Amino acid sequence: MIATFLLAAGAYSTWAASTFEQTKAAFQPSDTLILSREGELLHRLRTDASVRRGQWVALADVSAALRTALVLSEDKRFYEHSGVDWRAVSAAAWGNLWNTKTRGASTITMQLAGLLDEDLRRGSGGRSVVQKLGQTFSAQSLERNWRKDQILEAYLNLVPFRGELVGIDALSRTLFGKAAHGLDAREAAIAAALVRAPNANEAQVAQRACSVLRSLEDANANCTALDLLTSGALRRRDYAASEGVAPHVARQLTASKTATGQATSIRSTLRAPLQRFAVQTLQTHLRELAGRHVEDAALLVLDNATGEVLAWVGSSGPLSQAADVDAVTALRQPGSTLKPFLYGQAIAERRITAASLLEDSAAQIQTTGGLYIPQNYDRHFKGWVSARTALGASLNVPAVRTLVMVTPDAFQKQLLRLGLPLKESGDYYGYSLALGSAEVSLLHLTNAYRALANGGRASPTRLLPGKAAPATQALDARAAFIVGDILSDPLARARTFGTDSVLATRFWTAVKTGTSKDMRDNWAVGWSQRYTVGVWVGNASGAPMWDVSGTTGAAPIWAAVMHFLHHKHTSRAPQMPPGLVQKPVQFASTSQADGLEAARNEWFIAGTEQPRFAMDSGAARAASTGARGQKDSQTPTARITAPTDGTIIALDPDIPPNRQRLTLQAEGRKLHWRIDGKPLAQGSSALWLPWPGRHRIQLSDAKGQVLDEVRIEVRGAGVKTPTAPPLPRQ
């Protein structure tokens, strides 16, 4: 007996010194809470699949009905004894002597002792004598060192209820869909009944709950409705594994053990009001695009100075068929959003200036796969335009001509310096790299635009508070400034987007849109003085959208978020870096007196400025003729001059297919055009709506005699069926 006493005394000595605060601090919920930078709850994510344990609930936040029900059910003299209810012990011993069933003598304090110490926990065959004695000593030690309210609070948070449910928070949210403070008398009775018999069947739980309810309210209380409530509660699973407005951020932060450790909550860099607004705005706009075969979108907001992520929306949530896919990190084709980096590199290398004239005309570039023939957004070429107009209006042919000067390999290296981790070399992508044929993520693309906002300095983004990473000079600061000035210029984009575009804001911003191949991805990325915002719209499956372009898909979301960010403060244009000059320039052509573009003041890297930009019309015609690859002078008078035989035409993904036209040109009189044997038009030129496939273009006279013939191939997406919604003008 003495040996047993000594063993029991040693059983509780290993943890008896633990305080209530230490026990509470050691409590590990099965969920991790993601907090905003302000400390607000943004998301809750289950990270422990072995048990369902909610957050620690203070006793004051537990309903009075439950506290009373638990004491009446488990330990009526809880507030009277000092850990051990000796009256109950005597009654239990007497019952065992006469083989009479009794309630048992285990108090709430003794049960808590068993929960705190693994050596004292009840096994399948019950507790041994040593365990019971150890439980007694431990309970008395608890009563000496803890207050009664602390004992009851710890018990409510540690007691197992049913199945994987441990603690009152998990129970109340799972079975009743509410917090512990909202439990009424009937729900409290069910909870108390589950403490006694966690795995009992519905009928047994309901019977026990009825007994508890009658002790709470009235001995004659009607328990008829309690059966249905018990049955419904035991079958309910309202406590979702993940809920909130930042599921993708939650998974990313909890996946890093070094970042979370044993933390029950993680404070992120996200702004709670901004995150909620971004989610709501994104979903609202997608509902407005209903019927255009688009269901997914993503959004990212970065702090320009620190690289902190202020908002991260990885999907459209309930509107998506793939809500778990994080479109912020998914790889997609960026379309025209790579053009600012290309022009920035060409300006930095002094190959062009913002006023340099680039030819926007039919171009055929020989590649290993055939002739590459880029097209523009509308159906017409603009002729000679300045680089400012070419970038602002997002003209494709000048961009490809610029890449010819820079070379794809050099441009790929520039994108790497800006933090865009392209998987292949520049030669692999070829000249289509100017139009965004590579795959990038919204995270990396938006951060590359942030580098433009920071004068060409690139640094990583971060989701956790801390010291900002050092930045590296990825692009000449002067070139970055000029690119930003172009993208903020509404007149520069007017030729394509008009003067009253959704891209225009009442404060200073610079923005670029883009659409990828077959309208599968739609982008709007831009920055203000303090923030960089990137938006992607598309389908996680990769399916093409119907008539959704940059200004109808992503741009409205971008504009809404930008206005939200600046509803209390404005945004000013950046300061001019050293080494820049602004000079007046004029544009002229020898064949016309009014000039190519209106005179203006233009920015130059010092040493590259000039007052006048002109293009000789004869040289222009010669260049244009050479680009079309005309046949030699020995061919018949009536002949097709464009396109040439064997041409491969790539439909531009930035242009809705039914807005694209191929210009057919010929020499001769009284000519008739046929496409695949069907009449098309008359005259020396015609416009044809390209359709994917191989085609035969014929030139004939009035009698139907074929005078010339070429064969071409069209690649890309064709016009949708008539069931698709009409295309809005941009």
XYZ file of C-alpha atoms in Angstrom:
730
model
C 0.000 0.000 0.000
C 2.859 2.391 0.827
C 4.535 1.554 -2.502
C 1.310 2.251 -4.323
C 1.002 5.570 -2.501
C 4.550 6.539 -3.495
C 3.945 5.592 -7.118
C 0.765 7.630 -7.178
C 2.472 10.606 -5.550
C 5.175 10.567 -8.207
C 2.639 10.306 -11.009
C 1.470 13.881 -10.644
C 4.755 15.504 -9.680
C 5.993 15.709 -13.267
C 3.417 18.323 -14.357
C 1.953 19.659 -11.112
C 4.070 22.801 -11.377
C 2.385 23.783 -14.664
C 0.343 26.955 -14.380
C -2.940 27.760 -16.074
C -1.151 30.219 -18.361
C 1.354 27.555 -19.411
C -1.433 25.090 -20.153
C -3.278 27.671 -22.218
C -0.101 28.622 -24.092
C 0.605 24.968 -24.915
C -2.873 24.486 -26.393
C -2.661 23.695 -30.108
C -5.775 24.181 -32.252
C -6.180 22.014 -35.330
C -6.670 25.228 -37.335
C -4.273 28.044 -38.122
C -5.625 31.572 -38.258
C -4.352 33.968 -40.907
C -4.496 37.538 -39.659
C -4.227 40.801 -41.530
C -1.538 43.352 -40.791
C -4.119 45.032 -38.526
C -4.690 41.792 -36.577
C -8.114 41.017 -38.104
C -9.019 37.420 -38.923
C -8.857 36.855 -42.677
C -8.899 33.087 -42.943
C -9.009 29.888 -40.926
C -7.353 26.767 -42.304
C -7.230 23.291 -40.805
C -3.634 22.133 -40.458
C -3.985 19.074 -38.143
C -5.984 16.227 -39.672
C -5.684 13.944 -36.623
C -8.063 15.896 -34.381
C -10.625 18.687 -34.625
C -9.704 21.264 -32.021
C -10.897 24.868 -32.252
C -9.515 27.993 -30.681
C -9.144 28.374 -26.919
C -12.370 29.896 -25.564
C -12.366 32.023 -22.414
C -14.898 30.982 -19.786
C -16.663 34.313 -20.120
C -17.277 33.485 -23.796
C -19.055 30.225 -22.985
C -22.820 30.461 -22.569
C -24.080 30.430 -18.975
C -26.434 27.584 -19.904
C -23.528 25.337 -20.868
C -21.480 26.162 -17.773
C -24.443 25.346 -15.556
C -25.357 22.201 -17.499
C -21.828 20.847 -17.307
C -21.526 21.360 -13.561
C -24.951 19.812 -12.897
C -24.151 16.868 -15.133
C -20.557 16.128 -14.144
C -19.844 17.620 -10.732
C -22.718 19.146 -8.711
C -20.451 20.084 -5.797
C -17.693 21.492 -8.049
C -17.629 24.838 -6.215
C -17.642 23.158 -2.782
C -14.916 20.490 -2.838
C -11.127 20.912 -3.069
C -10.561 18.591 -6.003
C -12.058 15.383 -4.632
C -15.730 14.934 -3.776
C -15.361 12.636 -0.745
C -19.134 12.282 -0.404
C -19.287 10.972 -3.930
C -16.307 8.693 -3.225
C -18.089 7.236 -0.209
C -21.285 6.740 -2.194
C -19.392 5.028 -4.990
C -17.560 2.735 -2.553
C -20.826 1.815 -0.824
C -22.450 1.134 -4.183
C -19.612 -1.111 -5.242
C -19.864 -3.007 -1.963
C -23.565 -3.734 -2.518
C -23.233 -3.981 -6.321
C -25.387 -0.896 -6.798
C -24.991 1.384 -9.847
C -23.857 4.918 -8.944
C -22.828 8.016 -10.920
C -19.134 7.736 -10.021
C -16.837 9.929 -7.953
C -14.699 11.582 -10.656
C -14.895 15.367 -10.346
C -14.271 17.924 -13.100
C -10.917 18.662 -11.496
C -9.979 14.978 -11.486
C -11.051 14.620 -15.118
C -8.935 17.639 -16.013
C -5.957 16.050 -14.278
C -6.446 13.006 -16.487
C -6.572 15.199 -19.588
C -3.400 17.077 -18.671
C -1.256 14.018 -17.892
C -0.972 11.179 -20.385
C 0.008 8.773 -17.591
C -3.352 9.368 -15.928
C -5.546 9.032 -18.994
C -8.233 6.373 -18.978
C -7.473 3.300 -21.030
C -9.881 0.885 -22.688
C -10.085 -1.157 -19.477
C -10.471 1.854 -17.165
C -7.920 3.407 -14.837
C -5.664 1.340 -12.611
C -5.455 1.849 -8.853
C -2.210 3.768 -9.268
C -3.820 6.021 -11.877
C -6.825 6.697 -9.657
C -4.631 7.614 -6.729
C -2.438 9.781 -8.943
C -5.555 11.461 -10.298
C -6.661 12.218 -6.728
C -3.343 13.795 -5.737
C -3.168 15.744 -9.019
C -6.687 17.120 -8.582
C -5.876 18.375 -5.105
C -2.693 19.999 -6.446
C -4.699 21.716 -9.170
C -7.167 23.098 -6.645
C -4.335 24.571 -4.586
C -2.710 26.340 -7.558
C -5.585 27.139 -9.920
C -8.800 29.047 -9.453
C -12.138 27.307 -10.014
C -12.869 29.379 -13.137
C -9.492 28.415 -14.587
C -10.153 24.735 -13.952
C -13.566 24.914 -15.615
C -12.202 26.923 -18.567
C -9.351 24.479 -19.178
C -11.720 21.517 -18.886
C -14.132 22.955 -21.463
C -11.283 23.483 -23.926
C -9.600 20.096 -23.441
C -12.456 17.638 -22.952
C -13.204 15.273 -25.890
C -16.812 15.368 -27.053
C -17.544 13.150 -30.043
C -15.327 11.502 -32.602
C -12.484 13.854 -33.490
C -14.069 16.827 -31.726
C -12.091 18.158 -28.773
C -13.018 21.285 -26.849
C -16.144 23.390 -26.782
C -15.195 25.590 -29.758
C -14.938 22.647 -32.180
C -18.130 21.108 -30.789
C -20.291 24.222 -30.955
C -19.143 25.222 -34.441
C -19.381 21.710 -35.883
C -22.659 20.467 -34.401
C -24.511 23.737 -33.926
C -22.872 26.098 -36.419
C -22.294 28.837 -33.860
C -19.810 30.105 -31.303
C -19.854 28.737 -27.743
C -21.417 31.885 -26.323
C -24.541 31.320 -28.429
C -25.540 27.886 -27.122
C -29.019 27.789 -25.607
C -30.308 25.448 -22.890
C -31.197 22.575 -25.236
C -27.882 22.755 -27.091
C -26.044 22.978 -23.760
C -27.862 19.860 -22.586
C -26.735 17.938 -25.660
C -23.152 19.110 -25.207
C -23.150 18.045 -21.538
C -24.586 14.666 -22.504
C -21.756 14.085 -24.961
C -19.157 14.640 -22.224
C -20.510 11.635 -20.361
C -20.905 9.392 -23.420
C -19.105 10.799 -26.475
C -19.792 7.854 -28.772
C -23.315 6.926 -27.639
C -26.038 6.547 -30.250
C -28.558 9.296 -30.972
C -31.272 7.871 -28.727
C -28.931 7.550 -25.737
C -27.580 11.063 -26.200
C -31.106 12.463 -26.490
C -32.198 10.633 -23.327
C -29.210 11.882 -21.382
C -29.699 15.428 -22.746
C -33.319 15.362 -21.614
C -32.206 14.558 -18.080
C -29.736 17.437 -18.124
C -32.337 19.828 -19.572
C -34.810 18.976 -16.814
C -32.179 19.640 -14.183
C -31.517 22.985 -15.867
C -35.068 24.239 -16.339
C -37.884 22.156 -14.979
C -38.275 18.551 -13.918
C -41.353 18.408 -16.166
C -39.672 20.007 -19.216
C -40.926 18.679 -22.567
C -38.156 16.792 -24.352
C -40.104 15.878 -27.496
C -38.353 18.369 -29.755
C -34.989 17.515 -28.200
C -34.876 14.197 -30.054
C -35.010 15.929 -33.443
C -32.474 18.555 -32.375
C -30.079 15.873 -31.142
C -30.424 13.841 -34.329
C -29.806 16.887 -36.520
C -26.859 18.112 -34.471
C -25.044 14.765 -34.468
C -25.291 14.578 -38.258
C -24.281 18.175 -38.959
C -20.789 19.193 -40.036
C -20.900 22.980 -40.301
C -17.286 23.561 -39.303
C -15.575 23.771 -42.709
C -11.908 22.894 -43.021
C -11.237 26.298 -44.535
C -13.193 29.536 -44.508
C -12.445 33.192 -45.047
C -11.283 35.526 -47.812
C -7.657 34.414 -48.276
C -7.552 30.632 -48.848
C -4.526 30.612 -51.143
C -2.480 32.831 -48.854
C -3.435 30.603 -45.918
C -2.215 27.472 -47.681
C 0.985 29.163 -48.756
C 1.856 30.467 -45.306
C 0.972 27.286 -43.433
C 2.930 25.148 -45.893
C 6.157 26.756 -44.693
C 7.115 25.226 -41.331
C 9.877 27.755 -40.902
C 7.333 30.544 -41.138
C 4.678 29.072 -38.852
C 6.446 26.792 -36.384
C 3.901 25.989 -33.672
C 2.002 29.238 -34.117
C -1.777 29.073 -33.920
C -2.054 32.304 -35.884
C 0.060 34.041 -38.521
C 0.042 37.772 -39.091
C 0.385 38.536 -42.797
C 1.018 41.722 -44.753
C -2.521 41.747 -46.203
C -4.861 44.649 -45.537
C -8.221 43.330 -44.341
C -10.499 46.005 -45.903
C -8.609 45.840 -49.201
C -8.667 42.038 -49.325
C -12.414 41.925 -48.736
C -13.038 44.647 -51.339
C -10.849 42.847 -53.880
C -12.714 39.555 -53.433
C -16.098 41.237 -53.719
C -15.151 43.368 -56.730
C -13.640 40.450 -58.605
C -16.696 38.246 -58.096
C -19.118 41.059 -58.955
C -17.379 41.787 -62.247
C -17.266 38.124 -63.240
C -21.013 37.898 -62.704
C -21.370 40.821 -65.118
C -19.411 38.784 -67.687
C -21.853 35.873 -67.383
C -22.486 34.339 -70.789
C -19.000 35.062 -72.107
C -17.487 31.795 -70.980
C -15.294 33.213 -68.242
C -15.370 32.021 -64.636
C -11.954 32.643 -63.093
C -9.909 35.666 -62.120
C -7.051 36.642 -59.831
C -5.792 39.861 -58.302
C -2.616 41.055 -56.609
C -1.784 44.367 -54.911
C 1.816 45.196 -53.978
C 3.314 47.997 -51.932
C 5.830 49.674 -54.227
C 8.292 50.626 -51.490
C 8.421 47.400 -49.472
C 7.234 44.646 -51.795
C 4.604 43.640 -49.244
C 1.544 41.881 -50.625
C -1.492 43.942 -49.616
C -4.143 41.833 -51.367
C -3.981 38.341 -52.867
C -7.055 36.797 -54.513
C -6.152 33.521 -56.182
C -9.520 32.617 -57.721
C -13.143 33.641 -58.059
C -14.113 31.216 -55.278
C -17.675 29.866 -55.640
C -17.869 31.053 -59.265
C -14.981 28.797 -60.272
C -14.908 25.109 -61.107
C -11.317 25.023 -59.831
C -11.364 27.273 -56.776
C -8.319 25.566 -55.252
C -6.101 26.594 -58.174
C -4.103 29.695 -57.267
C -4.126 31.821 -60.421
C -1.708 34.289 -58.804
C 1.083 31.714 -59.109
C -0.197 29.762 -62.136
C 1.763 30.174 -65.380
C -0.106 31.914 -68.231
C 0.724 33.709 -71.466
C 0.910 37.461 -70.697
C 0.096 38.820 -74.163
C 0.965 42.482 -74.710
C 1.897 43.091 -71.067
C 5.530 42.284 -71.940
C 5.775 45.188 -74.411
C 6.723 47.849 -71.809
C 9.845 45.862 -70.878
C 10.785 45.486 -74.546
C 10.490 49.199 -75.307
C 12.249 50.008 -72.040
C 15.189 47.834 -73.045
C 15.349 49.332 -76.546
C 15.313 52.865 -75.108
C 17.940 51.985 -72.488
C 20.183 50.543 -75.210
C 19.630 53.740 -77.256
C 18.232 51.789 -80.181
C 15.128 53.980 -80.193
C 13.675 56.963 -78.364
C 10.069 57.595 -77.398
C 9.807 59.779 -80.516
C 11.469 57.352 -82.932
C 9.317 56.397 -85.915
C 8.402 52.735 -86.308
C 6.554 51.320 -89.275
C 3.147 49.807 -88.593
C 2.455 47.997 -91.850
C 2.168 44.482 -93.176
C 5.285 42.612 -92.143
C 6.419 39.120 -93.009
C 9.246 37.837 -90.846
C 10.922 34.628 -91.930
C 11.172 32.016 -89.176
C 11.930 28.302 -89.107
C 8.180 27.602 -88.924
C 7.242 29.869 -91.822
C 6.437 33.532 -92.282
C 5.396 35.306 -89.058
C 2.802 38.002 -89.866
C 1.618 39.938 -86.815
C -1.600 41.955 -86.901
C -2.967 44.904 -84.897
C -6.023 45.279 -82.669
C -8.192 46.958 -85.326
C -8.346 46.056 -88.967
C -5.960 48.704 -90.285
C -2.278 49.484 -90.011
C -1.314 52.972 -88.841
C 1.694 53.561 -91.061
C 4.643 55.345 -89.463
C 4.065 56.003 -85.745
C 6.261 57.076 -82.862
C 7.385 54.570 -80.261
C 5.161 56.403 -77.749
C 2.108 55.746 -79.892
C 3.197 52.189 -80.684
C 3.444 51.259 -77.000
C 0.499 53.316 -75.747
C -1.834 51.995 -78.454
C -0.343 48.480 -78.109
C 0.449 48.098 -81.796
C 1.883 44.660 -82.470
C 3.874 45.120 -85.663
C 6.110 47.899 -84.250
C 6.719 45.754 -81.168
C 7.907 42.875 -83.329
C 10.115 45.249 -85.325
C 11.580 46.507 -82.040
C 12.322 42.954 -80.944
C 14.154 42.392 -84.231
C 16.483 45.227 -83.158
C 16.869 43.982 -79.551
C 16.889 40.224 -80.436
C 14.770 37.633 -78.606
C 17.731 36.276 -76.660
C 18.675 39.685 -75.226
C 15.029 40.400 -74.378
C 14.713 37.076 -72.560
C 17.724 37.982 -70.426
C 16.149 41.369 -69.641
C 12.958 39.651 -68.469
C 15.015 37.381 -66.222
C 16.641 40.418 -64.614
C 13.179 41.806 -63.887
C 12.236 38.630 -62.024
C 10.296 36.793 -64.747
C 11.725 33.234 -64.600
C 11.210 32.147 -68.216
C 11.876 28.455 -68.700
C 13.201 28.644 -72.244
C 15.733 30.728 -74.168
C 14.834 33.719 -76.288
C 15.522 31.779 -79.493
C 12.963 29.198 -78.396
C 10.201 31.813 -78.220
C 11.345 33.735 -81.271
C 9.799 37.033 -82.314
C 6.433 36.115 -80.804
C 8.052 36.872 -77.433
C 7.279 40.537 -78.146
C 3.575 39.641 -78.004
C 3.790 37.510 -74.847
C 4.209 33.942 -76.064
C 6.138 32.933 -72.915
C 4.370 31.837 -69.728
C 4.599 33.875 -66.529
C 2.646 34.144 -63.286
C 0.586 37.112 -62.148
C 2.858 37.328 -59.097
C 6.061 37.705 -61.118
C 4.485 39.907 -63.792
C 3.012 42.342 -61.266
C 6.303 42.497 -59.391
C 8.126 43.244 -62.662
C 5.773 46.203 -63.168
C 6.580 47.210 -59.605
C 10.202 47.401 -60.749
C 9.126 49.954 -63.377
C 7.377 51.907 -60.618
C 10.621 51.880 -58.616
C 12.820 53.256 -61.361
C 13.905 49.863 -62.703
C 14.891 48.445 -59.280
C 13.654 44.891 -58.711
C 13.220 43.083 -55.382
C 11.194 40.089 -54.135
C 7.673 40.294 -52.730
C 6.753 39.088 -49.241
C 3.658 37.981 -47.355
C 5.110 38.229 -43.848
C 6.051 41.444 -42.044
C 9.745 42.130 -41.834
C 12.610 43.934 -43.427
C 12.401 44.575 -47.154
C 14.851 42.661 -49.353
C 17.573 44.675 -51.099
C 16.797 45.785 -54.657
C 18.916 45.397 -57.785
C 18.940 47.715 -60.809
C 17.245 45.549 -63.437
C 16.481 48.301 -65.975
C 17.874 51.772 -66.631
C 15.987 54.217 -64.392
C 15.649 56.717 -67.249
C 14.093 54.120 -69.542
C 11.721 53.006 -66.759
C 10.606 56.614 -66.293
C 9.920 57.074 -70.012
C 7.940 53.819 -70.192
C 5.864 54.895 -67.196
C 5.232 58.276 -68.803
C 3.987 56.565 -71.985
C 1.709 54.139 -70.126
C 0.186 57.044 -68.184
C -0.486 59.072 -71.344
C -4.159 58.833 -72.448
C -3.312 60.416 -75.815
C -0.727 57.725 -76.537
C -3.335 54.970 -76.168
C -6.139 56.897 -77.903
C -5.678 55.273 -81.327
C -6.651 51.875 -79.946
C -8.549 52.503 -76.716
C -10.058 55.944 -77.331
C -9.830 59.004 -75.117
C -12.548 57.890 -72.679
C -11.156 54.499 -71.657
C -11.691 52.603 -68.420
C -7.901 52.772 -68.077
C -8.060 56.523 -67.394
C -8.046 57.502 -63.699
C -8.489 60.882 -62.012
C -5.035 60.474 -60.442
C -1.667 59.479 -61.908
C -1.415 55.830 -62.956
C 0.404 53.861 -65.618
C -1.260 50.714 -66.965
C -1.024 48.105 -69.722
C -3.507 45.463 -70.853
C -2.912 42.212 -72.685
C -4.694 39.202 -74.122
C -3.077 35.865 -74.874
C -3.554 33.332 -77.618
C -7.179 32.502 -78.497
C -8.403 34.837 -75.726
C -7.410 32.383 -73.006
C -5.867 34.975 -70.699
C -6.735 38.599 -70.128
C -4.569 41.029 -68.141
C -4.413 44.538 -66.740
C -1.282 45.515 -64.816
C -0.276 48.983 -63.695
C 0.953 51.162 -60.879
C 0.400 54.407 -59.035
C 2.758 56.345 -56.792
C 2.363 53.836 -53.932
C 0.821 50.641 -55.325
C 1.128 48.148 -58.170
C -2.014 46.207 -59.089
C -2.215 43.165 -61.362
C -5.402 41.460 -62.552
C -5.878 38.271 -64.579
C -9.185 37.065 -66.029
C -9.707 33.739 -67.792
C -10.489 30.104 -67.089
C -8.430 27.799 -64.897
C -9.079 25.046 -67.429
C -7.397 27.097 -70.155
C -10.598 27.324 -72.194
C -10.905 30.479 -74.338
C -13.254 33.301 -73.401
C -15.841 34.826 -75.710
C -15.091 38.368 -76.840
C -13.381 39.444 -73.629
C -10.486 41.859 -74.108
C -8.212 43.791 -71.775
C -10.567 46.724 -71.403
C -13.689 44.609 -70.800
C -12.205 41.800 -68.745
C -9.391 42.718 -66.380
C -9.263 46.518 -66.709
C -12.547 47.322 -64.893
C -11.373 45.299 -61.885
C -7.984 47.033 -61.970
C -9.609 50.461 -62.121
C -12.007 49.680 -59.242
C -9.177 48.541 -56.976
C -7.031 51.550 -57.878
C -9.866 53.941 -57.022
C -10.420 52.121 -53.726
C -6.731 52.485 -52.865
C -6.814 56.217 -53.588
C -10.200 57.230 -52.250
C -8.489 59.215 -49.473
C -5.183 60.230 -51.045
C -4.032 61.009 -54.556
C -1.149 59.723 -56.669
C 1.493 61.943 -58.225
C 3.786 61.351 -61.168
C 7.302 60.142 -60.281
C 10.261 62.448 -60.053
C 12.481 62.664 -63.119
C 15.756 60.740 -62.593
C 19.092 62.347 -63.544
C 20.167 62.047 -67.157
C 16.809 62.862 -68.761
C 15.877 65.862 -70.864
C 12.541 67.015 -72.247
C 12.597 68.639 -75.653
C 9.989 69.779 -78.211
C 9.756 67.496 -81.249
C 8.024 67.690 -84.618
C 7.058 64.921 -87.008
C 6.873 65.258 -90.755
C 6.784 63.311 -93.978
C 8.160 64.550 -97.308
C 4.886 63.568 -98.983
C 2.565 65.472 -96.666
C 2.768 68.860 -95.059
C 0.803 68.240 -91.927
C 3.210 65.748 -90.365
C 2.791 62.210 -89.051
C 1.913 63.152 -85.455
C 1.242 66.405 -83.644
C 4.201 68.310 -82.272
C 4.820 67.747 -78.557
C 7.378 67.769 -75.773
C 9.127 64.427 -75.452
C 11.449 62.780 -72.932
C 14.903 61.632 -74.025
C 17.912 60.042 -72.427
C 20.477 62.828 -72.555
C 22.379 62.641 -75.823
C 19.624 60.983 -77.851
C 17.367 64.000 -78.327
C 16.592 65.546 -81.713
C 14.027 68.208 -82.712
C 12.534 66.642 -85.856
C 11.525 63.147 -86.917
C 10.648 62.599 -90.577
C 10.330 59.706 -92.963
C 10.861 59.926 -96.721
C 7.803 58.507 -98.465
C 9.856 56.856 -101.189
C 11.931 54.996 -98.642
C 8.760 54.029 -96.835
C 7.276 52.563 -99.996
C 10.464 50.675 -100.719
C 10.592 49.235 -97.229
C 6.934 48.281 -97.366
C 7.317 46.627 -100.738
C 10.341 44.699 -99.538
C 8.523 43.513 -96.463
C 5.698 42.126 -98.546
C 8.146 40.183 -100.640
C 6.691 41.096 -104.044
C 7.322 38.941 -107.048
C 9.857 40.022 -109.631
C 9.042 42.352 -112.518
C 8.765 39.520 -115.035
C 5.406 38.332 -113.644
C 2.185 39.178 -115.575
C 0.594 42.624 -115.221
C -2.405 41.221 -113.308
C -0.925 39.605 -110.229
C -1.348 39.233 -106.486
C 1.178 41.351 -104.656
C 0.061 40.532 -101.089
C 0.003 38.076 -99.497
C 2.760 36.008 -101.070
C 2.512 32.315 -101.811
C 3.172 30.097 -98.763
C 2.376 32.808 -96.235
C 1.503 31.614 -92.721
C -0.750 34.102 -90.935
C -0.979 34.041 -87.128
C -4.179 35.638 -85.842
C -3.345 38.126 -83.101
C -4.737 36.976 -79.717
C -5.136 40.589 -78.609
C -7.680 41.196 -81.363
C -11.151 39.623 -81.397
C -11.120 37.313 -84.450
C -14.104 39.012 -86.108
C -12.241 42.351 -85.913
C -9.225 41.136 -87.885
C -8.949 41.530 -91.664
C -6.266 40.496 -94.111
C -5.568 43.042 -96.832
C -5.400 41.489 -100.305
C -3.539 43.569 -102.893
C -3.006 43.130 -106.628
C -1.870 44.923 -109.763
C -4.152 45.151 -112.759
C -7.597 46.342 -113.851
C -11.122 44.913 -113.534
C -10.001 42.255 -111.099
C -12.119 39.745 -109.188
C -11.084 37.995 -105.960
C -12.007 34.437 -104.987
C -11.278 32.607 -101.718
C -11.399 28.811 -101.928
C -13.413 29.138 -105.148
C -16.034 31.508 -103.723
C -16.356 35.135 -104.897
C -15.098 37.714 -102.358
C -14.722 41.189 -103.889
C -13.729 43.248 -106.929
C -10.921 45.718 -107.400
C -7.205 45.925 -106.864
C -7.532 45.448 -103.092
C -9.929 43.704 -100.719
C -10.370 42.906 -97.037
C -10.879 39.298 -95.991
C -11.845 37.893 -92.596
C -9.218 35.175 -91.984
C -10.369 31.738 -90.889
C -8.036 29.028 -89.508
C -6.977 26.527 -92.117
C -5.354 26.316 -95.546
C -6.784 28.619 -98.220
C -6.444 29.339 -101.943
C -6.641 32.974 -103.047
C -7.338 33.510 -106.755
C -7.339 36.596 -108.979
C -9.514 36.416 -112.102
C -10.837 38.652 -114.835
C -14.460 39.534 -115.592
C -14.878 36.276 -117.569
C -13.730 34.156 -114.612
C -10.323 33.273 -116.075
C -7.763 32.804 -113.276
C -4.900 35.290 -113.647
C -2.918 34.550 -110.480
C -3.144 32.296 -107.445
C -1.461 31.951 -104.029
C -1.946 29.515 -101.196
C -1.750 30.560 -97.551
C -2.347 29.088 -94.088
C -4.121 30.831 -91.188
C -3.382 29.765 -87.622
C -5.171 30.786 -84.415
C -8.738 31.104 -83.150
C -11.597 31.811 -85.528
C -14.796 33.768 -85.012
C -17.205 32.250 -82.513
C -20.592 30.879 -83.504
C -23.543 33.322 -83.580
C -24.545 32.169 -80.089
C -21.586 34.024 -78.605
C -22.400 37.479 -77.184
C -21.627 40.495 -79.391
C -18.284 42.261 -79.033
C -18.441 45.667 -77.308
C -16.442 48.414 -78.952
C -13.277 49.529 -77.174
